[in-house]
Amino acid sequence: MPTSVTMPELGESVTEGTVTQWMKKEGESVTVDEPLLEVSTDKVDTEIPSPVSGVLTRILVAEDETVEIGAEIAVIGSADEAPAEQAAPAAEEAPAAPEPAAPEPEPEPEPEPSPAPASSAPPAETAEAPAARAEAPSAEQPSETKTDVDTAPPIDIETLSGTGQQSGTDAVTEAYVTPLVRKLAADEGVDLSTVRGTGVGGRIRKQDVQQAANEQRERRERAAAEPAAPAGAAAPTEPARKVVPDTTLRGRTEQMSPLRRSIAEQMAESLRISAELTQVIEVDVTNIARLRERVGEQFRTREGVELGFFPFFAVATVEALKTHPKLNAVIDSSKYEVTYHNVENLGVCVDTDGGLLAPVIKDAGDLNLGGLARKIADVTSRAHSGQLTPDELSGGTFTLNNTGASGALFETPIMIQPQVGILDTGSVVKRPVVVDDPNLGEVIAVRSMVHLALSYDHRLIDSSDASAFLRSIRERLEEGAFEGELGLA
């Protein structure tokens, strides 16, 4: 019984998906839950597993085609349908050979010379028939070869890329790398023969190419940074980043990706709907900097992640949301209805190669410093590797944006609708600051400083509300009383 495969539900508010890659071809076998295709939405790229085991008999939606949720995209038949379909061409060819065999009763009156050519013809045709039948398996051979390649270790690719085996490498790459992936590799200057695939059976996916491109970029940045190390890493990083766009984008005209289009639409819509204002404050995080120096190694051993500044910002933000519920709200613009949440679902902006994503840490208010640090590291890593699910990109009640990761002091972020606030954390820098010493009075000291920029919806949040929220965060961070959560109490 054929099974219809439809575009599945891909998360809250997602209405359509774009097929970016079929991982199986028509006529190939597939097992239940084996990745069947890759779909891109305005939130995330995700693999869709096969609902049943069988044979992919029909593909109804081509790569790069967009369809609505619930639309039929493929048909999977039972496993015994594959031999029937493969036998069909042979059955069509078979009559060509047996047909001359049908006259074989005629050769019995062999005395006549005319049947002799007829009887000699069948052997010729019969000889051609096996050749034709031999060609049929060879036509199927690429798919059989592909199966062998897919089940082979990824290292085989590197082995085949050795001297004198270039044609083998090309054949392997051609067998299981889609045009979309090949185009991305060409654009990024990535040699596919050096990429280790993470897809089914070592298949090279676009995430693998993106990771390889990132590694190449990082190597170039490190090389560029070495001569200018005293000036800091930020200065050489910027020129290194410009090299790739100059070589891949100059003179090109292309369609924006689904994710890029979604970002464009959402940001423009947010500015159209909300009355957005931004407040910026400066915070002294010297106490936190000293804590990190004292327990950073111990924290990394215990929690398995680095103890950066960002988890402290997240803890202070979540605590402030509990005491300032206006910032932890959403507005239904069609009804002018406000919902104040009783949970803190913290969105964390991650700048990936494809565009900005904001995975959501659900119930962030129930997590301590270590828990938030692990969650932030987890969603950030999976955002870069394309492993987030659509549900992880929805349901946020407030968002944090870490501009400091790029070395900027601060920026004015745009809210994610229907949220009413987003906090940008800038780069932590050491500089001379006037401080009030209890013994010496006002003195100049070197302190670790950071800018926090809060963009808020003035339809609900007044300037005094924003200021109170930022003051709560500043007081928590400047106090730096996180010893209990770091095992120092």
Steps between C-alpha positions, in 0.01 A plus 500: 500500500666828393561754777466870430775719650384853582679813611482459880429757768826691543432709806278772629388754238686319218267471199731377223832331437757489219648169391875564495628146454364152430717242675341215304426460129198344337530123510727493805409313815443688822449383858265651756646810670789515251557859379306538176541867415614833639253786533572869557251731670513863601634380836733204446618223268399151614512141381168321445503125579314239298168406664523138378740249351475428130603645166485865399284456191421866422644842585233765452687812613834597347793646690471876566120477464281641779170341603252544782490289813297186434566493123593163351870489412576133430360147486659196666397154381553160653842337472381251237406781263865575416575171327174530305592844378856399419375191319272709281774617263631145473150378427476754222831392356432128545241484224768616254697183570218249543320637194757359267484189717132473411583424139725218626235244419535626138863393471379138513432507125866578460547381146383834372776760479283795608448380857874455529563875527201516733651226713841666487343835588365384832844408630621849405203660671524260788862601535389863507229431754740385770709804416192718542420322822858546608465871432190523717687399815780737404245780479399411853862468605545865604232462766663177620838669498348789686371268768850361543640853522237611746580213735875544468699693762548871414877444494458317169447839342838618618659174385354539153628855478858377483728512197355335193153466655352837420239355266391264777459792732291687250278195453450462873426867550259505209320194635376646823556877505201702387531796261404729789793375709741511204400860428551597864841331501599686182382831643693446824810362329472164680656185348234231544758222496628629836158521667384224733125456464274468804191394310370148450787269402748790491289719269635853475235749609502877473577527873822307438599745227414796722712359782791442262463857374499630858817306578668644190389847600629454854837384370523810282401720792759342728764544234401864456488556876846366579700799374268744676454305824603791727220712359241241599308237309212725399700721265634231265177301514301762310720512188516119492123478494481727197706265286228239455217733392736676258575173323155343506246783480652766275296538180242239600122525504316232696180429686508544876484173692173412677661580836637831375159595356335410829745714697441792265123472524494454878734790574317739267165386642622550857603858426167560327290362788684613813605838630858397572734700724844409635661580835871441562677470835857424601575228755815425701550122489844495668375275782374247246831517311685412821261214571566358155874514561462319832265218401506486121704179479300334777172598332612364163596167660170472686256634238684413180471854357694825523394757760454808286330826590185418305356245750526767773308743277238230443456430873465871581251547215281207601491619861407851387217363282346341811483834678412706191226293326423779253819409312400132497183552300362474147253723317225377269498801269170405335320510835730734694513222756797450733599165651741505794683168518558302816806326352824634356573351158826665407590541133873513423607653167761297309665640188537205259623494140141473378377790712399593852315234702348540847468157665290510816602364839168394651442558874829688530379638833536152653869470406802606701821647359644163403175383342467815292864482391451142378174582322650805328800299381273220379257709293784712362689192382192340344401828333835504318476132403137526381365258761234719660138393477230749397343489847827620651468821298159605628328580827747758630381764748816718499824494300871560563733611220877465553655770285811478716588172328592701189699756697245785473425721800124482442226524240130582498331161445157453342240310701362162397124528472282472702755551780533847652871504583847387395827561687830542320822420690813667369867421518663500846800734488752618757540874527564775758188598693434744783396299807411601856746342740383500866845604619634713215184650358478535123787323326577373152525121472511243222165320491324246278209684339212398273211679327148356520247626243130430556262541205139505619148548371385845605137396447527316832836589655568854617846647545477462877411130461803444277728688740378299799559174315853601399580620854405159640735330257783745570470460877507121473804500271701764687437324831637183343363276776509173308723309743219266607435389143872454441555281807690767694247570778 
